[in-house]
């Protein structure tokens, strides 16, 4: 089963997109940890519209970040969350999109 978390302008909007029953217990706990990480660590950063898919401890990131540094920070923060086995990034970097 997969879980989708959304990061929007308010930290409280990072919610699983699938019903709680569809998540494994480990993925449910991981989703809660990711939400807590975003509410605590990323409230001051201009990172919005990031989607997280969670399956068996693998977190897949989708969305657009402003700079390569934001990309590195986001991937690093997710990797450091207890229970994350792997991070797959499908993030686009806005600065790279506008310079090319």
PDB file of N, CA and C in Angstrom:
ATOM      1  N   UNK A   1       0.831  -1.169   0.000  1.00  0.00           N
ATOM      2  CA  UNK A   1       0.000   0.000   0.000  1.00  0.00           C
ATOM      3  C   UNK A   1       0.882   1.241   0.000  1.00  0.00           C
ATOM      4  N   UNK A   2       0.348   2.321  -0.517  1.00  0.00           N
ATOM      5  CA  UNK A   2       1.112   3.553  -0.557  1.00  0.00           C
ATOM      6  C   UNK A   2       0.406   4.632   0.250  1.00  0.00           C
ATOM      7  N   UNK A   3       1.180   5.526   0.761  1.00  0.00           N
ATOM      8  CA  UNK A   3       0.644   6.680   1.462  1.00  0.00           C
ATOM      9  C   UNK A   3       1.166   7.916   0.766  1.00  0.00           C
ATOM     10  N   UNK A   4       0.336   8.909   0.665  1.00  0.00           N
ATOM     11  CA  UNK A   4       0.749  10.164   0.065  1.00  0.00           C
ATOM     12  C   UNK A   4       0.650  11.239   1.121  1.00  0.00           C
ATOM     13  N   UNK A   5       1.708  11.992   1.288  1.00  0.00           N
ATOM     14  CA  UNK A   5       1.687  13.136   2.178  1.00  0.00           C
ATOM     15  C   UNK A   5       1.892  14.367   1.325  1.00  0.00           C
ATOM     16  N   UNK A   6       1.199  15.422   1.660  1.00  0.00           N
ATOM     17  CA  UNK A   6       1.336  16.664   0.908  1.00  0.00           C
ATOM     18  C   UNK A   6       1.896  17.740   1.807  1.00  0.00           C
ATOM     19  N   UNK A   7       2.823  18.494   1.293  1.00  0.00           N
ATOM     20  CA  UNK A   7       3.371  19.633   2.022  1.00  0.00           C
ATOM     21  C   UNK A   7       2.824  20.869   1.346  1.00  0.00           C
ATOM     22  N   UNK A   8       1.993  21.617   2.026  1.00  0.00           N
ATOM     23  CA  UNK A   8       1.482  22.861   1.475  1.00  0.00           C
ATOM     24  C   UNK A   8       1.854  23.988   2.411  1.00  0.00           C
ATOM     25  N   UNK A   9       1.217  25.136   2.268  1.00  0.00           N
ATOM     26  CA  UNK A   9       1.619  26.294   3.044  1.00  0.00           C
ATOM     27  C   UNK A   9       1.414  26.115   4.541  1.00  0.00           C
ATOM     28  N   UNK A  10       0.509  25.242   4.957  1.00  0.00           N
ATOM     29  CA  UNK A  10       0.361  25.014   6.396  1.00  0.00           C
ATOM     30  C   UNK A  10       0.821  23.615   6.740  1.00  0.00           C
ATOM     31  N   UNK A  11       1.653  23.477   7.779  1.00  0.00           N
ATOM     32  CA  UNK A  11       2.198  22.165   8.135  1.00  0.00           C
ATOM     33  C   UNK A  11       1.124  21.142   8.470  1.00  0.00           C
ATOM     34  N   UNK A  12      -0.012  21.581   8.984  1.00  0.00           N
ATOM     35  CA  UNK A  12      -1.049  20.634   9.389  1.00  0.00           C
ATOM     36  C   UNK A  12      -1.729  19.979   8.195  1.00  0.00           C
ATOM     37  N   UNK A  13      -1.437  20.435   6.971  1.00  0.00           N
ATOM     38  CA  UNK A  13      -2.083  19.840   5.810  1.00  0.00           C
ATOM     39  C   UNK A  13      -1.316  18.647   5.253  1.00  0.00           C
ATOM     40  N   UNK A  14      -0.244  18.236   5.908  1.00  0.00           N
ATOM     41  CA  UNK A  14       0.499  17.046   5.484  1.00  0.00           C
ATOM     42  C   UNK A  14      -0.240  15.825   6.022  1.00  0.00           C
ATOM     43  N   UNK A  15      -1.083  15.258   5.220  1.00  0.00           N
ATOM     44  CA  UNK A  15      -1.937  14.155   5.651  1.00  0.00           C
ATOM     45  C   UNK A  15      -1.814  12.971   4.710  1.00  0.00           C
ATOM     46  N   UNK A  16      -1.983  11.759   5.216  1.00  0.00           N
ATOM     47  CA  UNK A  16      -1.993  10.598   4.333  1.00  0.00           C
ATOM     48  C   UNK A  16      -3.166  10.689   3.362  1.00  0.00           C
ATOM     49  N   UNK A  17      -2.947  10.342   2.109  1.00  0.00           N
ATOM     50  CA  UNK A  17      -4.000  10.397   1.103  1.00  0.00           C
ATOM     51  C   UNK A  17      -4.806   9.106   1.044  1.00  0.00           C
ATOM     52  N   UNK A  18      -4.293   8.051   1.614  1.00  0.00           N
ATOM     53  CA  UNK A  18      -5.013   6.784   1.611  1.00  0.00           C
ATOM     54  C   UNK A  18      -5.608   6.552   2.990  1.00  0.00           C
ATOM     55  N   UNK A  19      -6.660   5.745   3.101  1.00  0.00           N
ATOM     56  CA  UNK A  19      -7.253   5.483   4.402  1.00  0.00           C
ATOM     57  C   UNK A  19      -6.250   4.826   5.344  1.00  0.00           C
ATOM     58  N   UNK A  20      -6.397   5.114   6.635  1.00  0.00           N
ATOM     59  CA  UNK A  20      -5.483   4.560   7.634  1.00  0.00           C
ATOM     60  C   UNK A  20      -5.387   3.040   7.545  1.00  0.00           C
ATOM     61  N   UNK A  21      -6.491   2.376   7.259  1.00  0.00           N
ATOM     62  CA  UNK A  21      -6.495   0.915   7.222  1.00  0.00           C
ATOM     63  C   UNK A  21      -5.626   0.372   6.094  1.00  0.00           C
ATOM     64  N   UNK A  22      -5.369   1.184   5.069  1.00  0.00           N
ATOM     65  CA  UNK A  22      -4.605   0.721   3.923  1.00  0.00           C
ATOM     66  C   UNK A  22      -3.098   0.746   4.183  1.00  0.00           C
ATOM     67  N   UNK A  23      -2.661   1.430   5.226  1.00  0.00           N
ATOM     68  CA  UNK A  23      -1.242   1.526   5.529  1.00  0.00           C
ATOM     69  C   UNK A  23      -0.810   0.402   6.454  1.00  0.00           C
ATOM     70  N   UNK A  24       0.422  -0.048   6.272  1.00  0.00           N
ATOM     71  CA  UNK A  24       0.972  -0.967   7.259  1.00  0.00           C
ATOM     72  C   UNK A  24       1.259  -0.151   8.516  1.00  0.00           C
ATOM     73  N   UNK A  25       1.363  -0.813   9.637  1.00  0.00           N
ATOM     74  CA  UNK A  25       1.646  -0.109  10.895  1.00  0.00           C
ATOM     75  C   UNK A  25       2.961   0.667  10.795  1.00  0.00           C
ATOM     76  N   UNK A  26       3.984   0.064  10.223  1.00  0.00           N
ATOM     77  CA  UNK A  26       5.286   0.731  10.102  1.00  0.00           C
ATOM     78  C   UNK A  26       5.189   1.961   9.206  1.00  0.00           C
ATOM     79  N   UNK A  27       4.463   1.860   8.094  1.00  0.00           N
ATOM     80  CA  UNK A  27       4.313   3.005   7.198  1.00  0.00           C
ATOM     81  C   UNK A  27       3.465   4.098   7.847  1.00  0.00           C
ATOM     82  N   UNK A  28       2.490   3.718   8.639  1.00  0.00           N
ATOM     83  CA  UNK A  28       1.663   4.701   9.345  1.00  0.00           C
ATOM     84  C   UNK A  28       2.525   5.496  10.334  1.00  0.00           C
ATOM     85  N   UNK A  29       3.376   4.784  11.084  1.00  0.00           N
ATOM     86  CA  UNK A  29       4.277   5.461  12.013  1.00  0.00           C
ATOM     87  C   UNK A  29       5.269   6.353  11.279  1.00  0.00           C
ATOM     88  N   UNK A  30       5.751   5.882  10.146  1.00  0.00           N
ATOM     89  CA  UNK A  30       6.672   6.673   9.342  1.00  0.00           C
ATOM     90  C   UNK A  30       5.984   7.943   8.834  1.00  0.00           C
ATOM     91  N   UNK A  31       4.740   7.837   8.388  1.00  0.00           N
ATOM     92  CA  UNK A  31       3.987   9.005   7.931  1.00  0.00           C
ATOM     93  C   UNK A  31       3.845  10.017   9.061  1.00  0.00           C
ATOM     94  N   UNK A  32       3.582   9.544  10.264  1.00  0.00           N
ATOM     95  CA  UNK A  32       3.466  10.434  11.419  1.00  0.00           C
ATOM     96  C   UNK A  32       4.792  11.122  11.708  1.00  0.00           C
ATOM     97  N   UNK A  33       5.893  10.374  11.611  1.00  0.00           N
ATOM     98  CA  UNK A  33       7.215  10.965  11.846  1.00  0.00           C
ATOM     99  C   UNK A  33       7.544  12.014  10.789  1.00  0.00           C
ATOM    100  N   UNK A  34       7.210  11.735   9.530  1.00  0.00           N
ATOM    101  CA  UNK A  34       7.460  12.707   8.465  1.00  0.00           C
ATOM    102  C   UNK A  34       6.648  13.975   8.689  1.00  0.00           C
ATOM    103  N   UNK A  35       5.390  13.822   9.074  1.00  0.00           N
ATOM    104  CA  UNK A  35       4.552  14.994   9.372  1.00  0.00           C
ATOM    105  C   UNK A  35       5.175  15.816  10.493  1.00  0.00           C
ATOM    106  N   UNK A  36       5.620  15.154  11.547  1.00  0.00           N
ATOM    107  CA  UNK A  36       6.235  15.853  12.675  1.00  0.00           C
ATOM    108  C   UNK A  36       7.512  16.566  12.244  1.00  0.00           C
ATOM    109  N   UNK A  37       8.305  15.916  11.396  1.00  0.00           N
ATOM    110  CA  UNK A  37       9.542  16.525  10.897  1.00  0.00           C
ATOM    111  C   UNK A  37       9.237  17.789  10.111  1.00  0.00           C
ATOM    112  N   UNK A  38       8.230  17.721   9.244  1.00  0.00           N
ATOM    113  CA  UNK A  38       7.884  18.895   8.442  1.00  0.00           C
ATOM    114  C   UNK A  38       7.310  20.001   9.295  1.00  0.00           C
ATOM    115  N   UNK A  39       6.496  19.664  10.270  1.00  0.00           N
ATOM    116  CA  UNK A  39       5.929  20.693  11.133  1.00  0.00           C
ATOM    117  C   UNK A  39       7.010  21.364  11.966  1.00  0.00           C
ATOM    118  N   UNK A  40       8.022  20.597  12.372  1.00  0.00           N
ATOM    119  CA  UNK A  40       9.064  21.129  13.247  1.00  0.00           C
ATOM    120  C   UNK A  40      10.205  21.787  12.477  1.00  0.00           C
ATOM    121  N   UNK A  41      10.744  21.119  11.478  1.00  0.00           N
ATOM    122  CA  UNK A  41      11.989  21.553  10.839  1.00  0.00           C
ATOM    123  C   UNK A  41      11.811  22.416   9.600  1.00  0.00           C
ATOM    124  N   UNK A  42      10.689  22.329   8.937  1.00  0.00           N
ATOM    125  CA  UNK A  42      10.573  23.029   7.657  1.00  0.00           C
ATOM    126  C   UNK A  42       9.566  24.172   7.651  1.00  0.00           C
ATOM    127  N   UNK A  43       9.116  24.609   8.819  1.00  0.00           N
ATOM    128  CA  UNK A  43       8.115  25.672   8.850  1.00  0.00           C
ATOM    129  C   UNK A  43       8.656  26.993   8.338  1.00  0.00           C
ATOM    130  N   UNK A  44       9.961  27.226   8.415  1.00  0.00           N
ATOM    131  CA  UNK A  44      10.533  28.492   7.980  1.00  0.00           C
ATOM    132  C   UNK A  44      11.044  28.466   6.542  1.00  0.00           C
ATOM    133  N   UNK A  45      11.067  27.304   5.924  1.00  0.00           N
ATOM    134  CA  UNK A  45      11.576  27.209   4.560  1.00  0.00           C
ATOM    135  C   UNK A  45      10.444  27.339   3.545  1.00  0.00           C
ATOM    136  N   UNK A  46      10.721  27.929   2.398  1.00  0.00           N
ATOM    137  CA  UNK A  46       9.689  28.086   1.371  1.00  0.00           C
ATOM    138  C   UNK A  46       9.543  26.821   0.521  1.00  0.00           C
ATOM    139  N   UNK A  47       9.286  25.695   1.164  1.00  0.00           N
ATOM    140  CA  UNK A  47       9.096  24.437   0.447  1.00  0.00           C
ATOM    141  C   UNK A  47       7.631  24.068   0.539  1.00  0.00           C
ATOM    142  N   UNK A  48       6.964  24.020  -0.608  1.00  0.00           N
ATOM    143  CA  UNK A  48       5.540  23.701  -0.657  1.00  0.00           C
ATOM    144  C   UNK A  48       5.273  22.749  -1.806  1.00  0.00           C
ATOM    145  N   UNK A  49       4.124  22.082  -1.748  1.00  0.00           N
ATOM    146  CA  UNK A  49       3.697  21.242  -2.856  1.00  0.00           C
ATOM    147  C   UNK A  49       4.520  19.984  -3.047  1.00  0.00           C
ATOM    148  N   UNK A  50       5.118  19.501  -1.989  1.00  0.00           N
ATOM    149  CA  UNK A  50       5.910  18.280  -2.068  1.00  0.00           C
ATOM    150  C   UNK A  50       5.019  17.112  -1.676  1.00  0.00           C
ATOM    151  N   UNK A  51       5.067  16.057  -2.455  1.00  0.00           N
ATOM    152  CA  UNK A  51       4.257  14.866  -2.199  1.00  0.00           C
ATOM    153  C   UNK A  51       5.183  13.719  -1.812  1.00  0.00           C
ATOM    154  N   UNK A  52       4.755  12.953  -0.805  1.00  0.00           N
ATOM    155  CA  UNK A  52       5.511  11.808  -0.324  1.00  0.00           C
ATOM    156  C   UNK A  52       4.678  10.562  -0.525  1.00  0.00           C
ATOM    157  N   UNK A  53       5.244   9.584  -1.172  1.00  0.00           N
ATOM    158  CA  UNK A  53       4.615   8.267  -1.267  1.00  0.00           C
ATOM    159  C   UNK A  53       5.432   7.324  -0.391  1.00  0.00           C
ATOM    160  N   UNK A  54       4.774   6.588   0.463  1.00  0.00           N
ATOM    161  CA  UNK A  54       5.462   5.685   1.383  1.00  0.00           C
ATOM    162  C   UNK A  54       5.002   4.263   1.107  1.00  0.00           C
ATOM    163  N   UNK A  55       5.968   3.388   0.894  1.00  0.00           N
ATOM    164  CA  UNK A  55       5.668   1.974   0.722  1.00  0.00           C
ATOM    165  C   UNK A  55       6.807   1.172   1.315  1.00  0.00           C
ATOM    166  N   UNK A  56       6.489   0.416   2.347  1.00  0.00           N
ATOM    167  CA  UNK A  56       7.451  -0.471   2.996  1.00  0.00           C
ATOM    168  C   UNK A  56       8.743   0.246   3.368  1.00  0.00           C
ATOM    169  N   UNK A  57       8.616   1.452   3.893  1.00  0.00           N
ATOM    170  CA  UNK A  57       9.772   2.203   4.350  1.00  0.00           C
ATOM    171  C   UNK A  57      10.488   3.008   3.287  1.00  0.00           C
ATOM    172  N   UNK A  58      10.104   2.848   2.034  1.00  0.00           N
ATOM    173  CA  UNK A  58      10.697   3.637   0.963  1.00  0.00           C
ATOM    174  C   UNK A  58       9.838   4.878   0.748  1.00  0.00           C
ATOM    175  N   UNK A  59      10.466   6.039   0.813  1.00  0.00           N
ATOM    176  CA  UNK A  59       9.769   7.307   0.635  1.00  0.00           C
ATOM    177  C   UNK A  59      10.146   7.854  -0.738  1.00  0.00           C
ATOM    178  N   UNK A  60       9.133   8.081  -1.566  1.00  0.00           N
ATOM    179  CA  UNK A  60       9.345   8.662  -2.887  1.00  0.00           C
ATOM    180  C   UNK A  60       8.843  10.096  -2.852  1.00  0.00           C
ATOM    181  N   UNK A  61       9.703  11.018  -3.267  1.00  0.00           N
ATOM    182  CA  UNK A  61       9.399  12.444  -3.234  1.00  0.00           C
ATOM    183  C   UNK A  61       9.047  12.934  -4.631  1.00  0.00           C
ATOM    184  N   UNK A  62       7.981  13.724  -4.728  1.00  0.00           N
ATOM    185  CA  UNK A  62       7.574  14.361  -5.986  1.00  0.00           C
ATOM    186  C   UNK A  62       7.311  15.825  -5.704  1.00  0.00           C
ATOM    187  N   UNK A  63       7.585  16.664  -6.682  1.00  0.00           N
ATOM    188  CA  UNK A  63       7.300  18.084  -6.551  1.00  0.00           C
ATOM    189  C   UNK A  63       8.445  18.915  -7.079  1.00  0.00           C
ATOM    190  N   UNK A  64       8.389  20.214  -6.760  1.00  0.00           N
ATOM    191  CA  UNK A  64       9.399  21.156  -7.230  1.00  0.00           C
ATOM    192  C   UNK A  64       9.923  21.948  -6.045  1.00  0.00           C
ATOM    193  N   UNK A  65      11.235  22.079  -5.982  1.00  0.00           N
ATOM    194  CA  UNK A  65      11.883  22.912  -4.972  1.00  0.00           C
ATOM    195  C   UNK A  65      12.590  24.053  -5.691  1.00  0.00           C
ATOM    196  N   UNK A  66      12.904  25.111  -4.952  1.00  0.00           N
ATOM    197  CA  UNK A  66      13.493  26.299  -5.579  1.00  0.00           C
ATOM    198  C   UNK A  66      14.937  26.109  -6.026  1.00  0.00           C
ATOM    199  N   UNK A  67      15.740  25.472  -5.188  1.00  0.00           N
ATOM    200  CA  UNK A  67      17.179  25.392  -5.439  1.00  0.00           C
ATOM    201  C   UNK A  67      17.708  23.998  -5.145  1.00  0.00           C
ATOM    202  N   UNK A  68      18.882  23.709  -5.680  1.00  0.00           N
ATOM    203  CA  UNK A  68      19.527  22.419  -5.423  1.00  0.00           C
ATOM    204  C   UNK A  68      19.760  22.212  -3.928  1.00  0.00           C
ATOM    205  N   UNK A  69      20.060  23.285  -3.207  1.00  0.00           N
ATOM    206  CA  UNK A  69      20.269  23.171  -1.763  1.00  0.00           C
ATOM    207  C   UNK A  69      18.990  22.727  -1.056  1.00  0.00           C
ATOM    208  N   UNK A  70      17.831  23.240  -1.498  1.00  0.00           N
ATOM    209  CA  UNK A  70      16.550  22.800  -0.931  1.00  0.00           C
ATOM    210  C   UNK A  70      16.341  21.308  -1.195  1.00  0.00           C
ATOM    211  N   UNK A  71      16.714  20.864  -2.378  1.00  0.00           N
ATOM    212  CA  UNK A  71      16.600  19.443  -2.742  1.00  0.00           C
ATOM    213  C   UNK A  71      17.447  18.594  -1.794  1.00  0.00           C
ATOM    214  N   UNK A  72      18.706  18.997  -1.620  1.00  0.00           N
ATOM    215  CA  UNK A  72      19.608  18.247  -0.745  1.00  0.00           C
ATOM    216  C   UNK A  72      19.103  18.234   0.695  1.00  0.00           C
ATOM    217  N   UNK A  73      18.618  19.378   1.166  1.00  0.00           N
ATOM    218  CA  UNK A  73      18.110  19.474   2.533  1.00  0.00           C
ATOM    219  C   UNK A  73      16.896  18.579   2.730  1.00  0.00           C
ATOM    220  N   UNK A  74      15.984  18.608   1.791  1.00  0.00           N
ATOM    221  CA  UNK A  74      14.770  17.804   1.895  1.00  0.00           C
ATOM    222  C   UNK A  74      15.082  16.314   1.899  1.00  0.00           C
ATOM    223  N   UNK A  75      15.917  15.873   0.979  1.00  0.00           N
ATOM    224  CA  UNK A  75      16.288  14.458   0.919  1.00  0.00           C
ATOM    225  C   UNK A  75      17.010  14.047   2.196  1.00  0.00           C
ATOM    226  N   UNK A  76      17.897  14.893   2.681  1.00  0.00           N
ATOM    227  CA  UNK A  76      18.633  14.594   3.904  1.00  0.00           C
ATOM    228  C   UNK A  76      17.702  14.493   5.113  1.00  0.00           C
ATOM    229  N   UNK A  77      16.757  15.418   5.227  1.00  0.00           N
ATOM    230  CA  UNK A  77      15.808  15.378   6.342  1.00  0.00           C
ATOM    231  C   UNK A  77      14.975  14.107   6.308  1.00  0.00           C
ATOM    232  N   UNK A  78      14.529  13.719   5.120  1.00  0.00           N
ATOM    233  CA  UNK A  78      13.718  12.506   5.002  1.00  0.00           C
ATOM    234  C   UNK A  78      14.555  11.277   5.344  1.00  0.00           C
ATOM    235  N   UNK A  79      15.796  11.224   4.864  1.00  0.00           N
ATOM    236  CA  UNK A  79      16.667  10.091   5.154  1.00  0.00           C
ATOM    237  C   UNK A  79      16.914   9.920   6.642  1.00  0.00           C
ATOM    238  N   UNK A  80      16.921  11.027   7.373  1.00  0.00           N
ATOM    239  CA  UNK A  80      17.212  10.987   8.804  1.00  0.00           C
ATOM    240  C   UNK A  80      16.014  10.589   9.662  1.00  0.00           C
ATOM    241  N   UNK A  81      14.835  10.475   9.072  1.00  0.00           N
ATOM    242  CA  UNK A  81      13.644  10.106   9.835  1.00  0.00           C
ATOM    243  C   UNK A  81      13.702   8.612  10.143  1.00  0.00           C
ATOM    244  N   UNK A  82      13.494   8.282  11.403  1.00  0.00           N
ATOM    245  CA  UNK A  82      13.520   6.882  11.829  1.00  0.00           C
ATOM    246  C   UNK A  82      12.481   6.077  11.047  1.00  0.00           C
ATOM    247  N   UNK A  83      12.907   4.942  10.500  1.00  0.00           N
ATOM    248  CA  UNK A  83      12.013   4.066   9.759  1.00  0.00           C
ATOM    249  C   UNK A  83      12.146   4.172   8.251  1.00  0.00           C
ATOM    250  N   UNK A  84      12.844   5.202   7.774  1.00  0.00           N
ATOM    251  CA  UNK A  84      13.049   5.365   6.330  1.00  0.00           C
ATOM    252  C   UNK A  84      14.154   4.414   5.896  1.00  0.00           C
ATOM    253  N   UNK A  85      13.825   3.534   4.973  1.00  0.00           N
ATOM    254  CA  UNK A  85      14.812   2.586   4.441  1.00  0.00           C
ATOM    255  C   UNK A  85      15.516   3.139   3.219  1.00  0.00           C
ATOM    256  N   UNK A  86      14.777   3.899   2.410  1.00  0.00           N
ATOM    257  CA  UNK A  86      15.339   4.438   1.170  1.00  0.00           C
ATOM    258  C   UNK A  86      14.549   5.677   0.790  1.00  0.00           C
ATOM    259  N   UNK A  87      15.192   6.581   0.058  1.00  0.00           N
ATOM    260  CA  UNK A  87      14.528   7.776  -0.462  1.00  0.00           C
ATOM    261  C   UNK A  87      14.738   7.803  -1.964  1.00  0.00           C
ATOM    262  N   UNK A  88      13.649   7.921  -2.696  1.00  0.00           N
ATOM    263  CA  UNK A  88      13.688   8.046  -4.152  1.00  0.00           C
ATOM    264  C   UNK A  88      13.202   9.448  -4.484  1.00  0.00           C
ATOM    265  N   UNK A  89      14.056  10.236  -5.111  1.00  0.00           N
ATOM    266  CA  UNK A  89      13.700  11.621  -5.396  1.00  0.00           C
ATOM    267  C   UNK A  89      13.292  11.799  -6.854  1.00  0.00           C
ATOM    268  N   UNK A  90      12.084  12.303  -7.023  1.00  0.00           N
ATOM    269  CA  UNK A  90      11.603  12.731  -8.337  1.00  0.00           C
ATOM    270  C   UNK A  90      11.303  14.224  -8.256  1.00  0.00           C
ATOM    271  N   UNK A  91      12.168  14.945  -7.529  1.00  0.00           N
ATOM    272  CA  UNK A  91      11.991  16.378  -7.343  1.00  0.00           C
ATOM    273  C   UNK A  91      12.614  17.138  -8.499  1.00  0.00           C
ATOM    274  N   UNK A  92      11.922  18.168  -8.940  1.00  0.00           N
ATOM    275  CA  UNK A  92      12.469  19.082  -9.931  1.00  0.00           C
ATOM    276  C   UNK A  92      13.026  20.282  -9.181  1.00  0.00           C
ATOM    277  N   UNK A  93      14.127  20.833  -9.691  1.00  0.00           N
ATOM    278  CA  UNK A  93      14.730  22.022  -9.096  1.00  0.00           C
ATOM    279  C   UNK A  93      14.374  23.207  -9.976  1.00  0.00           C
ATOM    280  N   UNK A  94      13.625  24.148  -9.400  1.00  0.00           N
ATOM    281  CA  UNK A  94      13.116  25.293 -10.162  1.00  0.00           C
ATOM    282  C   UNK A  94      14.244  26.119 -10.779  1.00  0.00           C
ATOM    283  N   UNK A  95      15.329  26.367 -10.048  1.00  0.00           N
ATOM    284  CA  UNK A  95      16.439  27.149 -10.573  1.00  0.00           C
ATOM    285  C   UNK A  95      17.029  26.497 -11.813  1.00  0.00           C
ATOM    286  N   UNK A  96      17.100  25.170 -11.817  1.00  0.00           N
ATOM    287  CA  UNK A  96      17.631  24.449 -12.980  1.00  0.00           C
ATOM    288  C   UNK A  96      16.660  24.536 -14.141  1.00  0.00           C
ATOM    289  N   UNK A  97      15.364  24.586 -13.870  1.00  0.00           N
ATOM    290  CA  UNK A  97      14.355  24.661 -14.934  1.00  0.00           C
ATOM    291  C   UNK A  97      14.355  26.010 -15.611  1.00  0.00           C
ATOM    292  N   UNK A  98      14.655  27.090 -14.854  1.00  0.00           N
ATOM    293  CA  UNK A  98      14.596  28.440 -15.423  1.00  0.00           C
ATOM    294  C   UNK A  98      15.896  28.869 -16.089  1.00  0.00           C
ATOM    295  N   UNK A  99      17.012  28.204 -15.772  1.00  0.00           N
ATOM    296  CA  UNK A  99      18.287  28.598 -16.368  1.00  0.00           C
ATOM    297  C   UNK A  99      18.568  27.894 -17.679  1.00  0.00           C
ATOM    298  N   UNK A 100      17.841  26.834 -17.960  1.00  0.00           N
ATOM    299  CA  UNK A 100      18.138  26.060 -19.155  1.00  0.00           C
ATOM    300  C   UNK A 100      17.297  26.454 -20.249  1.00  0.00           C
TER     301      UNK A 100
END
